[in-house]
PDB file of C-alpha atoms in Angstrom:
ATOM      1  CA  MET A   1      19.327   0.517   9.454  1.00 63.00           C
ATOM      2  CA  LEU A   2      18.604   2.313   6.196  1.00 68.00           C
ATOM      3  CA  GLU A   3      17.465   5.885   6.924  1.00 76.00           C
ATOM      4  CA  SER A   4      14.562   7.519   5.048  1.00 75.00           C
ATOM      5  CA  ILE A   5      16.853   9.748   3.002  1.00 69.00           C
ATOM      6  CA  GLU A   6      18.959   6.773   1.917  1.00 89.00           C
ATOM      7  CA  LEU A   7      15.840   4.750   1.130  1.00 90.00           C
ATOM      8  CA  GLU A   8      14.460   7.542  -1.031  1.00 90.00           C
ATOM      9  CA  ARG A   9      17.692   7.526  -3.067  1.00 93.00           C
ATOM     10  CA  THR A  10      17.055   3.889  -4.041  1.00 95.00           C
ATOM     11  CA  ILE A  11      13.720   4.815  -5.658  1.00 96.00           C
ATOM     12  CA  ALA A  12      13.919   5.978  -9.276  1.00 96.00           C
ATOM     13  CA  LYS A  13      12.163   9.175 -10.303  1.00 96.00           C
ATOM     14  CA  VAL A  14      10.709   9.026 -13.817  1.00 96.00           C
ATOM     15  CA  PRO A  15       9.586  12.401 -15.205  1.00 96.00           C
ATOM     16  CA  ASP A  16       6.504  12.717 -17.402  1.00 95.00           C
ATOM     17  CA  TYR A  17       5.162   9.235 -16.643  1.00 92.00           C
ATOM     18  CA  PRO A  18       2.412   8.141 -17.115  1.00 88.00           C
ATOM     19  CA  LYS A  19       1.641  11.545 -18.612  1.00 88.00           C
ATOM     20  CA  PRO A  20       3.410  14.899 -19.014  1.00 93.00           C
ATOM     21  CA  GLY A  21       3.902  16.813 -15.779  1.00 90.00           C
ATOM     22  CA  ILE A  22       3.819  13.733 -13.506  1.00 89.00           C
ATOM     23  CA  LEU A  23       6.929  12.651 -11.605  1.00 92.00           C
ATOM     24  CA  PHE A  24       6.574   8.884 -11.115  1.00 93.00           C
ATOM     25  CA  TYR A  25       8.335   7.178  -8.195  1.00 95.00           C
ATOM     26  CA  ASP A  26       9.402   3.711  -9.373  1.00 96.00           C
ATOM     27  CA  ILE A  27      10.339   1.153  -6.703  1.00 96.00           C
ATOM     28  CA  SER A  28      11.876  -1.245  -9.264  1.00 96.00           C
ATOM     29  CA  THR A  29      15.344   0.038  -8.388  1.00 96.00           C
ATOM     30  CA  LEU A  30      14.649  -0.459  -4.668  1.00 96.00           C
ATOM     31  CA  LEU A  31      13.558  -4.047  -5.320  1.00 96.00           C
ATOM     32  CA  MET A  32      16.869  -4.780  -7.072  1.00 96.00           C
ATOM     33  CA  ASN A  33      18.927  -3.429  -4.164  1.00 95.00           C
ATOM     34  CA  THR A  34      19.121  -6.396  -1.762  1.00 94.00           C
ATOM     35  CA  GLN A  35      20.197  -4.369   1.264  1.00 93.00           C
ATOM     36  CA  ALA A  36      17.592  -1.642   0.741  1.00 94.00           C
ATOM     37  CA  TRP A  37      14.807  -4.144  -0.001  1.00 95.00           C
ATOM     38  CA  ALA A  38      15.540  -6.218   3.118  1.00 95.00           C
ATOM     39  CA  ALA A  39      15.720  -3.073   5.268  1.00 94.00           C
ATOM     40  CA  THR A  40      12.427  -1.817   3.811  1.00 96.00           C
ATOM     41  CA  VAL A  41      10.632  -5.081   4.633  1.00 97.00           C
ATOM     42  CA  ARG A  42      12.072  -5.111   8.181  1.00 96.00           C
ATOM     43  CA  ARG A  43      11.130  -1.479   8.813  1.00 96.00           C
ATOM     44  CA  LEU A  44       7.593  -1.981   7.536  1.00 98.00           C
ATOM     45  CA  ALA A  45       7.215  -5.148   9.622  1.00 98.00           C
ATOM     46  CA  ASP A  46       8.509  -3.336  12.719  1.00 97.00           C
ATOM     47  CA  GLU A  47       6.107  -0.421  12.233  1.00 98.00           C
ATOM     48  CA  ILE A  48       3.080  -2.532  11.302  1.00 98.00           C
ATOM     49  CA  GLY A  49       3.813  -5.150  13.972  1.00 98.00           C
ATOM     50  CA  GLN A  50       2.864  -2.809  16.797  1.00 98.00           C
ATOM     51  CA  TYR A  51      -0.763  -3.033  15.579  1.00 98.00           C
ATOM     52  CA  LYS A  52      -0.742  -6.855  15.797  1.00 98.00           C
ATOM     53  CA  PRO A  53      -2.439  -7.656  12.466  1.00 98.00           C
ATOM     54  CA  ASP A  54      -3.708 -11.143  11.623  1.00 98.00           C
ATOM     55  CA  ILE A  55      -3.668 -10.393   7.887  1.00 98.00           C
ATOM     56  CA  ILE A  56      -1.588  -8.160   5.609  1.00 98.00           C
ATOM     57  CA  ALA A  57      -3.690  -7.003   2.643  1.00 97.00           C
ATOM     58  CA  GLY A  58      -1.673  -6.009  -0.426  1.00 98.00           C
ATOM     59  CA  ILE A  59      -3.097  -3.717  -3.091  1.00 97.00           C
ATOM     60  CA  GLU A  60      -2.468  -4.742  -6.715  1.00 95.00           C
ATOM     61  CA  SER A  61       0.174  -4.953  -7.867  1.00 92.00           C
ATOM     62  CA  ARG A  62       3.214  -3.586  -6.105  1.00 94.00           C
ATOM     63  CA  GLY A  63       1.438  -3.922  -2.762  1.00 95.00           C
ATOM     64  CA  PHE A  64       1.576  -7.692  -3.345  1.00 95.00           C
ATOM     65  CA  LEU A  65       5.379  -7.496  -3.400  1.00 95.00           C
ATOM     66  CA  LEU A  66       5.327  -5.906   0.050  1.00 97.00           C
ATOM     67  CA  ALA A  67       2.500  -7.857   1.676  1.00 98.00           C
ATOM     68  CA  SER A  68       4.071 -11.289   1.366  1.00 97.00           C
ATOM     69  CA  PRO A  69       7.482 -10.696   2.983  1.00 98.00           C
ATOM     70  CA  VAL A  70       5.985  -8.423   5.665  1.00 98.00           C
ATOM     71  CA  ALA A  71       3.390 -11.096   6.475  1.00 98.00           C
ATOM     72  CA  ILE A  72       6.129 -13.721   6.819  1.00 98.00           C
ATOM     73  CA  GLU A  73       8.051 -11.419   9.193  1.00 98.00           C
ATOM     74  CA  LEU A  74       4.884 -10.958  11.288  1.00 98.00           C
ATOM     75  CA  THR A  75       3.580 -14.540  11.014  1.00 98.00           C
ATOM     76  CA  ALA A  76       0.394 -13.193   9.448  1.00 98.00           C
ATOM     77  CA  GLY A  77      -1.727 -14.238   6.487  1.00 97.00           C
ATOM     78  CA  VAL A  78      -1.951 -12.390   3.162  1.00 96.00           C
ATOM     79  CA  GLN A  79      -5.041 -11.045   1.394  1.00 96.00           C
ATOM     80  CA  MET A  80      -5.024  -9.702  -2.165  1.00 96.00           C
ATOM     81  CA  ILE A  81      -6.955  -6.599  -3.154  1.00 97.00           C
ATOM     82  CA  ARG A  82      -7.191  -6.555  -6.934  1.00 96.00           C
ATOM     83  CA  LYS A  83      -8.589  -4.605  -9.809  1.00 94.00           C
ATOM     84  CA  GLN A  84     -12.041  -5.634 -11.005  1.00 94.00           C
ATOM     85  CA  GLY A  85     -12.466  -9.008 -12.690  1.00 94.00           C
ATOM     86  CA  LYS A  86      -9.186 -10.629 -11.607  1.00 95.00           C
ATOM     87  CA  LEU A  87     -10.308 -12.722  -8.629  1.00 94.00           C
ATOM     88  CA  PRO A  88     -12.165 -16.049  -8.816  1.00 94.00           C
ATOM     89  CA  GLY A  89     -15.324 -16.812  -6.886  1.00 94.00           C
ATOM     90  CA  GLU A  90     -17.631 -14.405  -5.124  1.00 94.00           C
ATOM     91  CA  THR A  91     -16.159 -10.943  -4.586  1.00 95.00           C
ATOM     92  CA  LEU A  92     -16.965  -7.670  -2.910  1.00 95.00           C
ATOM     93  CA  SER A  93     -16.222  -4.530  -4.905  1.00 95.00           C
ATOM     94  CA  HIS A  94     -15.867  -0.823  -4.343  1.00 95.00           C
ATOM     95  CA  THR A  95     -15.717   1.856  -7.054  1.00 94.00           C
ATOM     96  CA  TYR A  96     -13.905   5.090  -6.267  1.00 90.00           C
ATOM     97  CA  ASP A  97     -12.970   8.327  -7.981  1.00 83.00           C
ATOM     98  CA  LEU A  98      -9.557   9.077  -9.449  1.00 75.00           C
ATOM     99  CA  GLU A  99      -8.192  12.356 -10.750  1.00 67.00           C
ATOM    100  CA  TYR A 100      -8.925  11.103 -14.265  1.00 70.00           C
ATOM    101  CA  GLY A 101     -12.041   8.909 -13.831  1.00 76.00           C
ATOM    102  CA  HIS A 102     -13.070   5.900 -11.757  1.00 88.00           C
ATOM    103  CA  ASP A 103     -11.603   2.557 -10.755  1.00 91.00           C
ATOM    104  CA  THR A 104     -12.915  -0.503  -8.962  1.00 95.00           C
ATOM    105  CA  LEU A 105     -11.143  -2.718  -6.446  1.00 96.00           C
ATOM    106  CA  GLU A 106     -12.274  -6.175  -5.386  1.00 96.00           C
ATOM    107  CA  ILE A 107     -11.607  -8.642  -2.610  1.00 95.00           C
ATOM    108  CA  GLN A 108     -12.692 -12.275  -2.381  1.00 94.00           C
ATOM    109  CA  LYS A 109     -15.691 -12.638  -0.110  1.00 92.00           C
ATOM    110  CA  SER A 110     -14.695 -14.827   2.835  1.00 87.00           C
ATOM    111  CA  SER A 111     -16.181 -15.362   6.271  1.00 81.00           C
ATOM    112  CA  ALA A 112     -12.640 -16.325   7.358  1.00 85.00           C
ATOM    113  CA  LEU A 113     -11.778 -12.598   7.344  1.00 88.00           C
ATOM    114  CA  SER A 114     -14.638 -11.609   9.625  1.00 91.00           C
ATOM    115  CA  GLY A 115     -13.297 -10.093  12.825  1.00 95.00           C
ATOM    116  CA  LYS A 116      -9.652 -10.245  11.704  1.00 97.00           C
ATOM    117  CA  ARG A 117      -7.204  -7.428  12.325  1.00 98.00           C
ATOM    118  CA  VAL A 118      -5.945  -6.267   8.912  1.00 98.00           C
ATOM    119  CA  ALA A 119      -3.055  -4.012   7.877  1.00 98.00           C
ATOM    120  CA  ILE A 120      -3.264  -2.692   4.309  1.00 98.00           C
ATOM    121  CA  ILE A 121      -0.048  -2.112   2.378  1.00 98.00           C
ATOM    122  CA  ASP A 122       0.918  -0.498  -0.926  1.00 97.00           C
ATOM    123  CA  ASP A 123       4.094   0.923  -2.429  1.00 97.00           C
ATOM    124  CA  ILE A 124       3.268   4.601  -2.996  1.00 96.00           C
ATOM    125  CA  PHE A 125       0.598   6.703  -1.310  1.00 96.00           C
ATOM    126  CA  ALA A 126      -0.641   9.767  -3.193  1.00 92.00           C
ATOM    127  CA  THR A 127      -4.195  11.132  -3.050  1.00 90.00           C
ATOM    128  CA  GLY A 128      -5.625   8.463  -0.749  1.00 93.00           C
ATOM    129  CA  GLY A 129      -8.328   7.173  -3.094  1.00 92.00           C
ATOM    130  CA  THR A 130      -6.994   3.641  -3.545  1.00 93.00           C
ATOM    131  CA  LEU A 131      -6.137   3.121   0.116  1.00 96.00           C
ATOM    132  CA  SER A 132      -9.494   4.529   1.203  1.00 95.00           C
ATOM    133  CA  ALA A 133     -11.264   2.139  -1.213  1.00 95.00           C
ATOM    134  CA  ALA A 134      -9.237  -0.789   0.123  1.00 97.00           C
ATOM    135  CA  THR A 135     -10.213   0.173   3.670  1.00 97.00           C
ATOM    136  CA  THR A 136     -13.882   0.156   2.655  1.00 96.00           C
ATOM    137  CA  LEU A 137     -13.498  -3.340   1.170  1.00 95.00           C
ATOM    138  CA  ILE A 138     -11.814  -4.751   4.274  1.00 96.00           C
ATOM    139  CA  ARG A 139     -14.589  -3.318   6.432  1.00 96.00           C
ATOM    140  CA  LYS A 140     -17.228  -4.862   4.148  1.00 94.00           C
ATOM    141  CA  GLN A 141     -15.733  -8.186   5.282  1.00 93.00           C
ATOM    142  CA  GLU A 142     -16.473  -7.149   8.880  1.00 94.00           C
ATOM    143  CA  SER A 143     -12.740  -6.953   9.532  1.00 96.00           C
ATOM    144  CA  VAL A 144     -10.891  -4.264  11.475  1.00 97.00           C
ATOM    145  CA  VAL A 145      -8.357  -2.086   9.647  1.00 98.00           C
ATOM    146  CA  VAL A 146      -5.639  -1.642  12.279  1.00 98.00           C
ATOM    147  CA  CYS A 147      -3.347   0.456  10.055  1.00 98.00           C
ATOM    148  CA  SER A 148      -2.203   1.087   6.520  1.00 98.00           C
ATOM    149  CA  ALA A 149       1.351   1.516   5.294  1.00 98.00           C
ATOM    150  CA  CYS A 150       3.475   2.388   2.282  1.00 98.00           C
ATOM    151  CA  ILE A 151       7.089   2.898   1.349  1.00 97.00           C
ATOM    152  CA  LEU A 152       6.747   6.432  -0.011  1.00 97.00           C
ATOM    153  CA  GLU A 153       4.086   9.061   0.679  1.00 97.00           C
ATOM    154  CA  LEU A 154       3.524  12.090  -1.539  1.00 95.00           C
ATOM    155  CA  ALA A 155       2.617  14.139   1.549  1.00 96.00           C
ATOM    156  CA  PHE A 156       2.034  17.351  -0.398  1.00 94.00           C
ATOM    157  CA  LEU A 157      -1.111  15.758  -1.918  1.00 93.00           C
ATOM    158  CA  LYS A 158      -2.633  15.513   1.583  1.00 94.00           C
ATOM    159  CA  GLY A 159      -4.135  12.059   0.972  1.00 93.00           C
ATOM    160  CA  LYS A 160      -4.059  11.223   4.689  1.00 94.00           C
ATOM    161  CA  SER A 161      -7.175  13.363   5.094  1.00 93.00           C
ATOM    162  CA  LYS A 162      -9.136  10.486   3.469  1.00 93.00           C
ATOM    163  CA  LEU A 163      -7.946   7.928   6.038  1.00 95.00           C
ATOM    164  CA  ASP A 164      -9.391   7.153   9.458  1.00 95.00           C
ATOM    165  CA  ALA A 165      -6.921   4.519  10.689  1.00 97.00           C
ATOM    166  CA  PRO A 166      -3.240   4.833  11.666  1.00 98.00           C
ATOM    167  CA  PHE A 167      -0.971   5.394   8.669  1.00 98.00           C
ATOM    168  CA  ILE A 168       2.720   4.548   8.255  1.00 98.00           C
ATOM    169  CA  SER A 169       5.087   5.792   5.549  1.00 97.00           C
ATOM    170  CA  LEU A 170       8.835   5.254   5.507  1.00 96.00           C
ATOM    171  CA  VAL A 171       9.597   8.200   3.222  1.00 95.00           C
ATOM    172  CA  GLN A 172       7.605  11.432   2.926  1.00 95.00           C
ATOM    173  CA  VAL A 173       7.965  13.672  -0.122  1.00 95.00           C
ATOM    174  CA  THR A 174       6.814  17.142   0.874  1.00 92.00           C
ATOM    175  CA  GLU A 175       7.030  18.952  -2.472  1.00 84.00           C
TER     176      GLU A 175
END
């Protein structure tokens, strides 16, 4: 199985993106590495599976890439959490603060989600704002957030303090 240190090596580091002083972790290189990608999906499915989710909710857009194969591994459904204005029909929304302003996430309103056990997944976890907003949206559907997960966590940003459900990360960057 691919160890955390090996997995981290498959993720590109792009300095000064999207603005000077930011080191961006780009999973595009991981996605192109068949062995690393398959191992990542299996590891996430193994970790998330212990919480027995009915639905895997992926956060736009790289979370979508993770949610689908993990859901197949776990025989679970998939729910999309998108940026404002991109989902048809009636939606629920939640606006949250970012370091540089505000953003809004939406989920399609559906009674089919009521009471479901949901795991939320994204690629990178930083300050916790997006994942916390996604958790709020899932709970607005009267669903239970059983856990959240990501490939890489920027642990030095201490975003986990914004979460109140179990959290899984395959790689932790501490500085």
